[in-house]
Coordinates of C-alpha atoms in Angstrom, one line a residue:
M12 CA -116.7 -56.1 -10.4
S13 CA -114.8 -57.4 -13.4
E14 CA -113.6 -61.1 -13.6
Q15 CA -110.0 -60.2 -13.2
Q16 CA -110.7 -58.1 -10.1
R17 CA -113.0 -60.7 -8.3
P18 CA -111.4 -61.7 -5.0
E19 CA -110.2 -65.2 -5.3
A20 CA -111.4 -66.1 -1.7
E21 CA -115.0 -65.6 -2.8
V22 CA -115.0 -68.9 -4.7
D23 CA -116.0 -71.6 -2.3
A24 CA -113.3 -74.3 -1.9
P25 CA -113.1 -77.4 0.4
V26 CA -111.1 -77.5 3.5
F27 CA -108.0 -79.4 2.8
R28 CA -106.7 -82.2 5.0
P29 CA -103.2 -83.6 4.8
R30 CA -103.0 -87.2 3.6
K31 CA -100.3 -89.8 3.8
N32 CA -100.5 -93.1 1.9
G33 CA -104.1 -92.3 1.2
Q34 CA -105.0 -91.9 4.8
A35 CA -106.2 -88.6 6.4
Q36 CA -103.7 -87.1 8.8
S37 CA -104.7 -85.1 11.9
V38 CA -103.8 -81.4 12.2
S39 CA -104.3 -79.6 15.4
D40 CA -106.7 -76.6 15.5
E41 CA -103.9 -74.5 16.8
L42 CA -101.6 -75.3 13.9
A43 CA -104.4 -74.9 11.3
A44 CA -105.3 -71.5 12.8
W45 CA -101.7 -70.4 13.1
M46 CA -101.0 -71.2 9.4
T47 CA -103.7 -68.7 8.3
T48 CA -101.9 -65.8 9.9
G49 CA -98.6 -63.9 9.7
W50 CA -98.3 -63.8 5.9
A51 CA -97.2 -60.7 4.0
D52 CA -99.2 -59.3 1.1
T53 CA -97.3 -60.6 -2.0
E54 CA -99.7 -59.3 -4.7
L55 CA -97.6 -57.8 -7.6
R56 CA -99.0 -54.5 -8.9
D57 CA -98.5 -52.3 -11.9
L58 CA -97.2 -55.2 -14.0
A59 CA -96.3 -54.6 -17.6
P60 CA -97.8 -57.0 -20.3
I61 CA -95.5 -59.8 -21.5
E62 CA -93.7 -59.3 -24.7
Q63 CA -96.1 -61.4 -26.8
A64 CA -99.3 -59.9 -25.4
E65 CA -99.9 -57.7 -28.5
H66 CA -99.4 -60.7 -30.7
T67 CA -101.7 -63.0 -28.8
A68 CA -104.4 -60.3 -28.8
R69 CA -104.2 -60.1 -32.6
R70 CA -104.3 -63.9 -32.9
R71 CA -107.4 -64.1 -30.6
A72 CA -109.1 -61.4 -32.8
A73 CA -108.4 -63.4 -36.0
L74 CA -109.8 -66.6 -34.4
S75 CA -112.9 -64.8 -33.2
A76 CA -113.6 -63.5 -36.7
A77 CA -113.3 -67.1 -38.1
F78 CA -116.1 -68.4 -35.8
P79 CA -118.8 -65.8 -35.3
G80 CA -121.6 -67.1 -33.1
D81 CA -119.7 -70.1 -31.8
R82 CA -118.3 -70.7 -28.3
L83 CA -114.6 -71.8 -28.5
V84 CA -112.9 -73.7 -25.7
I85 CA -109.1 -74.1 -25.8
P86 CA -107.6 -75.9 -22.7
S87 CA -104.0 -75.7 -21.6
G88 CA -103.9 -79.3 -20.6
Q89 CA -103.4 -81.1 -17.3
L90 CA -100.4 -82.7 -15.6
L91 CA -99.9 -86.3 -16.7
T92 CA -98.9 -89.0 -14.2
R93 CA -95.5 -90.5 -14.8
S94 CA -95.6 -93.0 -11.9
N95 CA -97.7 -93.3 -8.9
D96 CA -97.8 -89.8 -7.4
T97 CA -95.3 -88.1 -9.7
E98 CA -95.9 -86.2 -12.9
Y99 CA -94.2 -85.5 -16.1
P100 CA -92.9 -82.0 -16.6
F101 CA -95.8 -80.0 -17.9
R102 CA -95.8 -78.5 -21.4
A103 CA -98.9 -76.4 -22.3
A104 CA -101.0 -77.3 -25.4
T105 CA -99.6 -75.4 -28.4
D106 CA -102.8 -73.7 -29.4
Y107 CA -103.5 -72.5 -25.9
A108 CA -100.0 -71.0 -25.5
Y109 CA -100.2 -69.5 -29.0
L110 CA -103.4 -67.6 -28.1
T111 CA -102.5 -66.6 -24.5
G112 CA -98.7 -66.6 -23.9
D113 CA -99.4 -68.6 -20.8
T114 CA -97.7 -72.0 -20.2
T115 CA -99.3 -73.2 -16.9
D116 CA -101.4 -76.2 -16.4
G117 CA -105.1 -76.7 -15.6
N118 CA -106.4 -73.6 -17.4
C119 CA -108.8 -72.9 -20.3
L120 CA -109.4 -70.0 -22.7
V121 CA -113.0 -69.5 -23.6
F122 CA -114.5 -67.4 -26.4
T123 CA -118.2 -66.6 -25.6
P124 CA -120.2 -65.3 -28.6
R125 CA -121.8 -61.9 -28.5
A126 CA -124.9 -60.7 -30.4
D127 CA -122.7 -58.4 -32.6
G128 CA -120.8 -61.5 -33.9
G129 CA -117.7 -60.9 -31.8
H130 CA -116.7 -62.7 -28.6
D131 CA -116.0 -62.0 -25.0
V132 CA -112.7 -63.8 -24.3
V133 CA -111.9 -64.9 -20.8
L134 CA -108.9 -66.9 -19.5
H135 CA -110.0 -69.3 -16.8
L136 CA -107.0 -70.0 -14.5
K137 CA -106.1 -71.7 -11.2
P138 CA -106.0 -68.8 -8.7
R139 CA -103.5 -68.4 -5.9
S140 CA -103.8 -71.1 -3.2
N141 CA -106.3 -70.3 -0.5
R142 CA -104.6 -69.5 2.8
D143 CA -107.8 -69.6 4.9
N144 CA -108.7 -73.3 4.3
G145 CA -105.2 -74.8 4.3
E146 CA -105.0 -75.5 0.6
F147 CA -101.7 -73.6 0.2
W148 CA -99.8 -75.8 2.6
L149 CA -101.7 -79.1 2.9
G150 CA -102.8 -79.8 -0.7
G151 CA -100.3 -81.7 -2.9
Y152 CA -100.6 -78.9 -5.5
G153 CA -100.6 -76.0 -3.0
E154 CA -98.1 -73.3 -3.5
L155 CA -95.8 -74.3 -0.7
W156 CA -95.5 -77.6 -2.6
T157 CA -95.3 -76.5 -6.2
G158 CA -94.4 -72.8 -6.1
R159 CA -96.3 -69.5 -6.3
R160 CA -98.8 -68.9 -9.0
N161 CA -99.9 -65.6 -10.4
S162 CA -103.1 -64.2 -9.0
L163 CA -106.0 -63.7 -11.4
G164 CA -105.3 -60.0 -11.4
E165 CA -101.6 -60.4 -12.0
A166 CA -102.2 -62.8 -14.9
S167 CA -104.7 -60.4 -16.4
D168 CA -102.2 -57.6 -16.3
L169 CA -99.4 -59.8 -17.8
L170 CA -101.4 -61.6 -20.5
G171 CA -103.7 -58.7 -21.5
V172 CA -106.9 -60.7 -21.2
P173 CA -109.7 -60.9 -18.6
T174 CA -109.4 -63.8 -16.2
A175 CA -111.6 -65.9 -14.0
D176 CA -111.4 -68.8 -11.6
V177 CA -111.3 -72.0 -13.6
R178 CA -113.3 -73.8 -10.9
R179 CA -116.3 -71.8 -12.1
L180 CA -115.9 -73.0 -15.7
P181 CA -118.2 -76.1 -15.6
A182 CA -121.1 -74.0 -14.3
E183 CA -120.6 -71.3 -16.8
L184 CA -120.5 -73.7 -19.7
R185 CA -123.6 -75.5 -18.5
A186 CA -125.5 -72.2 -18.0
D187 CA -125.8 -72.0 -21.8
A188 CA -125.8 -75.5 -23.3
S189 CA -127.6 -74.5 -26.4
V190 CA -124.8 -72.4 -28.0
T191 CA -122.6 -74.2 -30.5
T192 CA -119.4 -75.2 -28.7
R193 CA -116.2 -76.1 -30.3
V194 CA -113.3 -77.5 -28.3
V195 CA -109.6 -78.3 -29.0
R196 CA -109.6 -82.0 -27.9
G197 CA -107.1 -84.3 -26.5
H198 CA -105.5 -82.1 -23.9
D199 CA -107.9 -82.1 -20.9
A200 CA -110.2 -85.1 -20.4
E201 CA -112.4 -83.3 -18.0
I202 CA -113.1 -80.5 -20.4
D203 CA -113.7 -82.9 -23.2
A204 CA -116.2 -84.8 -21.1
L205 CA -117.9 -81.5 -20.1
V206 CA -118.4 -80.5 -23.7
D207 CA -119.7 -84.0 -24.4
E208 CA -122.2 -83.6 -21.6
L209 CA -123.5 -80.4 -23.3
R210 CA -124.2 -82.6 -26.4
A211 CA -125.7 -85.5 -24.5
D212 CA -129.2 -85.0 -25.9
A213 CA -128.0 -84.7 -29.5
D214 CA -128.7 -87.4 -32.1
D215 CA -126.0 -89.3 -33.9
E216 CA -126.0 -86.9 -36.9
A217 CA -125.7 -83.9 -34.6
R218 CA -122.8 -85.5 -32.7
A219 CA -121.0 -86.3 -35.9
K220 CA -121.4 -82.6 -36.9
S221 CA -120.0 -81.5 -33.6
A222 CA -117.0 -83.7 -34.0
R223 CA -116.3 -82.1 -37.4
Q224 CA -116.7 -78.7 -35.8
D225 CA -114.1 -79.6 -33.2
E226 CA -111.7 -80.8 -35.9
D227 CA -112.3 -77.6 -37.9
L228 CA -111.3 -75.5 -34.9
G229 CA -108.0 -77.3 -34.8
V230 CA -107.5 -77.0 -38.5
V231 CA -108.1 -73.2 -38.5
L232 CA -105.7 -72.7 -35.7
A233 CA -103.1 -74.6 -37.6
D234 CA -103.7 -72.6 -40.7
H235 CA -103.3 -69.4 -38.7
R236 CA -99.9 -70.6 -37.3
L237 CA -98.4 -71.5 -40.7
V238 CA -97.0 -68.0 -41.3
K239 CA -94.8 -66.7 -38.5
D240 CA -94.7 -63.0 -37.6
E241 CA -91.5 -61.2 -36.8
W242 CA -91.7 -61.9 -33.1
E243 CA -92.1 -65.7 -33.7
V244 CA -89.2 -65.7 -36.2
A245 CA -87.1 -64.1 -33.5
Q246 CA -88.1 -66.7 -31.0
L247 CA -87.2 -69.5 -33.5
Q248 CA -83.8 -67.8 -34.1
L249 CA -83.2 -67.9 -30.3
A250 CA -84.0 -71.6 -30.3
V251 CA -81.7 -72.2 -33.2
D252 CA -78.8 -70.2 -31.8
A253 CA -79.1 -72.1 -28.5
T254 CA -79.2 -75.4 -30.4
V255 CA -76.0 -74.5 -32.3
R256 CA -74.3 -73.9 -29.0
G257 CA -75.6 -77.3 -27.8
F258 CA -74.1 -79.0 -30.8
G259 CA -70.8 -77.3 -29.9
D260 CA -71.1 -78.7 -26.4
V261 CA -71.5 -82.2 -27.7
A262 CA -68.5 -81.9 -30.0
K263 CA -66.3 -81.0 -27.0
A264 CA -67.8 -83.9 -25.0
L265 CA -67.2 -86.6 -27.5
P266 CA -64.2 -88.0 -25.6
Q267 CA -66.4 -88.5 -22.5
A268 CA -69.2 -90.0 -24.7
K269 CA -66.7 -92.6 -25.9
D270 CA -66.0 -93.5 -22.3
T271 CA -69.7 -93.9 -21.6
S272 CA -72.5 -94.0 -24.2
E273 CA -74.9 -92.0 -26.3
R274 CA -76.5 -91.0 -23.0
Y275 CA -73.6 -88.6 -22.5
V276 CA -74.4 -86.9 -25.8
E277 CA -78.1 -86.7 -24.9
G278 CA -77.3 -85.3 -21.4
T279 CA -74.8 -82.8 -22.7
F280 CA -77.3 -81.3 -25.1
F281 CA -80.1 -81.4 -22.5
L282 CA -78.0 -79.2 -20.2
R283 CA -77.9 -76.5 -22.8
A284 CA -81.6 -76.8 -23.5
R285 CA -82.5 -76.4 -19.8
V286 CA -80.0 -73.5 -19.3
E287 CA -81.1 -71.5 -22.3
G288 CA -84.7 -72.6 -22.8
N289 CA -87.6 -74.5 -21.4
D290 CA -86.6 -78.0 -22.5
V291 CA -85.7 -80.0 -25.6
G292 CA -88.3 -79.5 -28.2
Y293 CA -88.6 -83.3 -28.8
G294 CA -86.8 -86.5 -27.8
T295 CA -83.1 -86.1 -28.7
I296 CA -81.8 -88.6 -31.2
A297 CA -78.2 -89.4 -30.3
A298 CA -77.4 -92.3 -32.7
S299 CA -73.9 -93.6 -33.1
G300 CA -72.8 -96.3 -35.6
A301 CA -75.6 -98.5 -36.9
N302 CA -78.1 -96.9 -34.6
A303 CA -78.1 -94.0 -37.0
T304 CA -80.0 -96.1 -39.5
T305 CA -83.0 -96.2 -37.1
L306 CA -84.9 -93.0 -38.0
H307 CA -86.2 -92.2 -34.5
W308 CA -83.5 -93.7 -32.3
T309 CA -84.3 -92.3 -28.9
R310 CA -83.0 -95.0 -26.6
N311 CA -79.6 -93.3 -26.7
D312 CA -78.0 -96.2 -24.8
G313 CA -75.5 -97.5 -27.4
P314 CA -71.7 -97.1 -27.5
V315 CA -69.9 -94.2 -29.1
R316 CA -67.0 -95.7 -30.8
E317 CA -63.9 -94.3 -32.5
G318 CA -64.3 -94.6 -36.3
D319 CA -68.2 -94.4 -36.2
L320 CA -70.4 -91.6 -37.2
L321 CA -72.6 -89.9 -34.6
L322 CA -76.0 -88.7 -35.9
L323 CA -77.4 -86.0 -33.5
D324 CA -80.9 -84.7 -34.1
A325 CA -81.8 -82.2 -31.4
G326 CA -83.5 -78.9 -30.8
V327 CA -83.8 -76.4 -27.9
E328 CA -87.3 -75.2 -27.0
T329 CA -87.5 -71.6 -25.8
T330 CA -89.4 -70.6 -22.7
T331 CA -92.1 -69.4 -25.1
L332 CA -92.3 -72.9 -26.6
Y333 CA -90.7 -72.4 -30.0
T334 CA -88.3 -75.1 -31.0
A335 CA -85.4 -75.6 -33.3
D336 CA -84.8 -78.9 -35.2
V337 CA -81.3 -79.5 -36.4
T338 CA -79.3 -82.6 -37.4
R339 CA -75.7 -83.1 -38.0
T340 CA -73.8 -86.3 -38.6
M341 CA -70.2 -86.1 -37.4
P342 CA -67.3 -88.5 -37.3
V343 CA -66.5 -89.4 -33.7
S344 CA -62.8 -89.4 -34.5
G345 CA -63.0 -86.0 -36.1
T346 CA -62.3 -87.2 -39.6
F347 CA -64.5 -89.0 -42.1
T348 CA -63.3 -92.2 -43.7
D349 CA -63.4 -92.1 -47.5
L350 CA -66.6 -94.2 -47.6
Q351 CA -68.3 -92.1 -44.9
R352 CA -67.4 -89.0 -46.8
K353 CA -68.8 -90.4 -50.0
V354 CA -72.2 -91.0 -48.3
Y355 CA -72.1 -87.7 -46.5
D356 CA -71.3 -85.7 -49.6
L357 CA -74.2 -87.1 -51.5
V358 CA -76.6 -86.2 -48.7
Y359 CA -75.0 -82.7 -48.6
E360 CA -75.6 -82.3 -52.3
A361 CA -79.2 -83.4 -51.9
Q362 CA -79.6 -80.8 -49.1
E363 CA -78.1 -78.1 -51.2
A364 CA -80.6 -78.9 -53.9
G365 CA -83.4 -78.9 -51.5
I366 CA -82.5 -75.6 -49.9
A367 CA -82.1 -73.9 -53.3
A368 CA -85.7 -74.9 -54.1
V369 CA -87.1 -73.0 -51.0
A370 CA -88.6 -69.7 -52.2
P371 CA -91.9 -67.8 -52.0
G372 CA -94.4 -69.0 -54.5
R373 CA -92.7 -72.4 -55.0
P374 CA -94.7 -75.5 -54.1
F375 CA -94.1 -76.9 -50.6
T376 CA -93.2 -80.2 -52.3
A377 CA -90.4 -78.7 -54.5
F378 CA -87.6 -79.0 -51.9
H379 CA -88.5 -82.6 -51.2
E380 CA -88.5 -83.4 -55.0
A381 CA -85.2 -81.7 -55.6
S382 CA -83.5 -83.5 -52.7
Q383 CA -84.9 -86.9 -53.7
R384 CA -83.8 -86.5 -57.3
A385 CA -80.2 -85.7 -56.1
L386 CA -80.2 -88.8 -53.9
A387 CA -81.7 -91.0 -56.6
E388 CA -79.1 -89.8 -59.1
G389 CA -76.3 -90.7 -56.7
L390 CA -77.8 -94.1 -55.9
V391 CA -78.1 -94.9 -59.6
E392 CA -74.6 -93.8 -60.2
W393 CA -73.3 -96.0 -57.4
G394 CA -75.2 -99.0 -59.0
L395 CA -77.5 -99.5 -56.0
L396 CA -80.6 -98.7 -58.1
E397 CA -81.3 -99.4 -61.7
G398 CA -82.0 -96.3 -63.7
P399 CA -83.2 -94.2 -65.4
V400 CA -83.6 -91.8 -62.5
D401 CA -87.1 -90.8 -63.6
R402 CA -88.2 -94.5 -63.3
V403 CA -86.7 -94.7 -59.8
L404 CA -88.5 -91.6 -58.7
E405 CA -91.8 -92.6 -60.2
L406 CA -91.7 -96.0 -58.4
G407 CA -90.2 -94.5 -55.2
L408 CA -87.4 -97.1 -55.2
Q409 CA -85.0 -94.7 -53.5
R410 CA -87.2 -94.7 -50.4
R411 CA -85.6 -98.0 -49.4
Y412 CA -82.5 -96.0 -48.5
T413 CA -84.0 -92.5 -47.9
L414 CA -87.0 -93.6 -45.8
H415 CA -88.7 -90.2 -45.1
G416 CA -89.9 -86.9 -46.5
T417 CA -87.3 -84.2 -46.7
G418 CA -88.8 -81.7 -44.3
H419 CA -91.7 -80.3 -42.4
M420 CA -93.0 -77.0 -41.0
L421 CA -91.4 -75.8 -37.8
G422 CA -92.7 -73.5 -35.0
M423 CA -94.2 -74.2 -31.6
D424 CA -94.4 -77.9 -32.5
V425 CA -91.5 -79.6 -34.1
H426 CA -93.8 -81.0 -36.8
D427 CA -95.8 -77.7 -36.8
C428 CA -99.3 -77.2 -38.2
A429 CA -99.6 -80.8 -39.1
V430 CA -103.4 -80.7 -39.3
S431 CA -103.6 -77.5 -41.4
R432 CA -105.5 -77.8 -44.7
Q433 CA -103.5 -79.6 -47.3
E434 CA -104.2 -76.9 -49.9
N435 CA -102.5 -74.4 -47.5
H436 CA -99.6 -76.8 -46.6
L437 CA -98.7 -80.0 -48.3
Y438 CA -100.1 -79.0 -51.7
G439 CA -99.8 -75.2 -51.2
D440 CA -97.1 -72.7 -52.1
L441 CA -94.5 -71.4 -49.7
R442 CA -95.1 -67.9 -48.3
P443 CA -92.7 -65.5 -46.6
G444 CA -92.7 -66.1 -42.8
M445 CA -93.0 -69.9 -43.2
V446 CA -90.3 -71.9 -41.4
L447 CA -89.4 -75.4 -42.4
T448 CA -86.7 -78.0 -42.2
V449 CA -84.7 -79.4 -45.0
E450 CA -83.3 -82.8 -44.0
P451 CA -82.4 -85.4 -46.6
G452 CA -80.8 -88.6 -45.4
L453 CA -79.4 -92.0 -46.5
Y454 CA -79.7 -95.1 -44.3
F455 CA -78.1 -98.4 -45.1
Q456 CA -79.5 -101.0 -42.7
P457 CA -77.0 -103.4 -41.1
D458 CA -78.9 -106.4 -42.6
D459 CA -79.6 -105.0 -46.0
L460 CA -78.1 -107.4 -48.5
T461 CA -78.9 -105.1 -51.5
V462 CA -75.9 -102.9 -50.6
P463 CA -72.2 -103.7 -50.3
E464 CA -71.2 -104.9 -46.9
E465 CA -69.0 -101.9 -46.3
L466 CA -72.0 -99.6 -46.6
R467 CA -74.2 -101.5 -44.1
G468 CA -74.7 -99.7 -40.9
I469 CA -74.0 -96.2 -42.2
G470 CA -76.7 -93.6 -41.6
V471 CA -76.3 -89.9 -42.5
R472 CA -78.8 -87.0 -42.1
I473 CA -78.2 -83.3 -42.4
E474 CA -81.0 -81.0 -41.3
D475 CA -81.3 -77.2 -41.2
D476 CA -84.1 -74.8 -40.3
V477 CA -85.0 -72.4 -43.2
L478 CA -87.0 -69.2 -43.2
V479 CA -88.9 -68.3 -46.3
T480 CA -88.3 -64.6 -47.1
E481 CA -89.6 -62.1 -49.7
E482 CA -86.3 -62.6 -51.5
G483 CA -85.9 -66.3 -51.2
R484 CA -84.7 -68.0 -48.0
T485 CA -82.5 -67.7 -44.9
V486 CA -80.8 -70.7 -43.4
M487 CA -81.4 -70.0 -39.7
S488 CA -79.0 -72.7 -38.6
A489 CA -76.1 -71.5 -40.8
G490 CA -74.0 -71.2 -37.6
L491 CA -73.3 -74.9 -37.9
P492 CA -71.1 -76.2 -40.7
R493 CA -72.6 -78.5 -43.3
S494 CA -70.0 -79.6 -45.8
S495 CA -67.8 -82.6 -44.8
A496 CA -64.7 -80.4 -44.9
D497 CA -66.3 -77.7 -42.8
V498 CA -67.5 -80.3 -40.3
E499 CA -64.0 -81.7 -39.9
A500 CA -62.6 -78.2 -39.4
W501 CA -65.3 -77.4 -36.8
L502 CA -64.5 -80.6 -34.9
A503 CA -60.8 -80.0 -35.0
E504 CA -61.4 -76.7 -33.1
R505 CA -63.3 -78.5 -30.4
L506 CA -61.8 -82.0 -29.9
P507 CA -58.8 -82.3 -27.6
R508 CA -55.5 -82.5 -29.6

C-alpha cells in the first residue's frame, strides 16, 4: 500500500478529552459514542492537480540533483502564539510553499536519498481529524474547530507528490540517523530539535559542518528562486494588479482618512488584500507628514492632514504567496505644493534613471548607482551637499538623505532570495525572469538642521516592480502614475470634487 493510500485511521492517536481553563471536562459515553456515527463520506475523488504542480515537480527535481546522497528536510512551519490561546494567521515557509504548492501548517517535505543518486520525495502532512477518538470535535485543532483539511489521498492528488502522516516523521528520521541530513531551519522548532538529536553524538567539528550544510541548503534554494518562470511572473502580475487597485481604494478614501488617521489608509488597503489575495505581503507603511521620513513606519496611527504628503508602501500577497511591493507618495489635498513637487520630481528623475539601468547582462548594482547619482546631483545643485558629485558618491554623503538601497529582488518574499550567493545576486548580473523593485527616496528629518526649515519633515519614495526581459525591462506596476503631474491627475479622478 502506497503512503498516499494508507488509511489515516491506522496511525495510532490518543483519545482526546475536552478541556476548559486547563482542566479536563467530562464527556458522557453516550455522547462520545454518538459523535462517532452518522457522518457522511466526504472524501473528494478524481481531483485534478493544482495549477503549479508541474512547476513544483520541476523545482523538486532540480533540488534533488543539487544534493545527491543527502536527506533534505523542509518544514512548512507551525502556528505561532499571539496571546494566550490565540495564534497569528499562518503563513507557510517560503521554501516549503515553493516546492509543494501547499500553504498549510505543521507539515514537512522530506527528500530521502536513493542508491542511484536520486531521492524519494514524500510530503508529510496532518491527516483528516480522527472521528473515532473524538479528535475532530474535542481537540482545539480538530476540524470542527478549525475547518476541514485535505485527506492524505486528496493532498497527493492535488499536489502531485506522495504523502504520509506527519506524526510518523520522527520515527522515520530516527530510523536512519547515519545519513547526512540538511534542514531548512527557523520554521519548526520541533523539527530543528529532531535533526539536532540525530547529530547528538557528533563532535564540534562535525556539528559545525552540519550547520554549514543547513545554510547551504537555504542558499541553494534562494539561488533557484532568483529567476522566475512564466507562471511565477503571472502570479506576481496578479499581485501587482490587485495592489494598483488597492492604491486606488486609498485615494478615494483620503477624506475619511483625514477624519480619522493613517489606520484608515492601512485598513482600506488591507480590505483589498484580503478580498483579492491571501494577505498583505508585509506590514503596510501608511506614513503621513513627517512620519514619511521614518523608513519603516508601521505604527500607522498618525493624523492625515490637508497639505501633507502621504507615503503609502504596500503590496497584496496572492493566495499562492507571491507579493507586490509598491510605493507612491501623494498629496493629501490632491495637489503638490511647489516645494513638495521639487522634492518629488527629483526622486522621480532618480527612479527614471534607475529603471533605465535595468536590463539583462547589466550588474545588479547598476540601477542603484544610477538612482543615487541622480539624487546626489540634485542635492549638490540645491546646495545641501558640497560637490563634486563623484566625491559625494565616493564618501556616501547622500545617504544622510537617501538612507537605503534603491531596490531588492521580489517574489514569494518581499525581500526575495536574500540569502542567495552574492555572486548570483548582489554582485551578479541581471537575467531575464528576475523581478526587482526600483525605489529611490529622499527623507528630510524633522530635526535635521543641515537642511532648510521648510524641507524638514518631507519624505518621498516612489517604488515600482520591474521584470527583467530578454529585450530590457517591463514595469509591472505601470498601472499607477509616477510623475507629479500624472499623480495629481489620477487623484483628481478619485477625490470628491
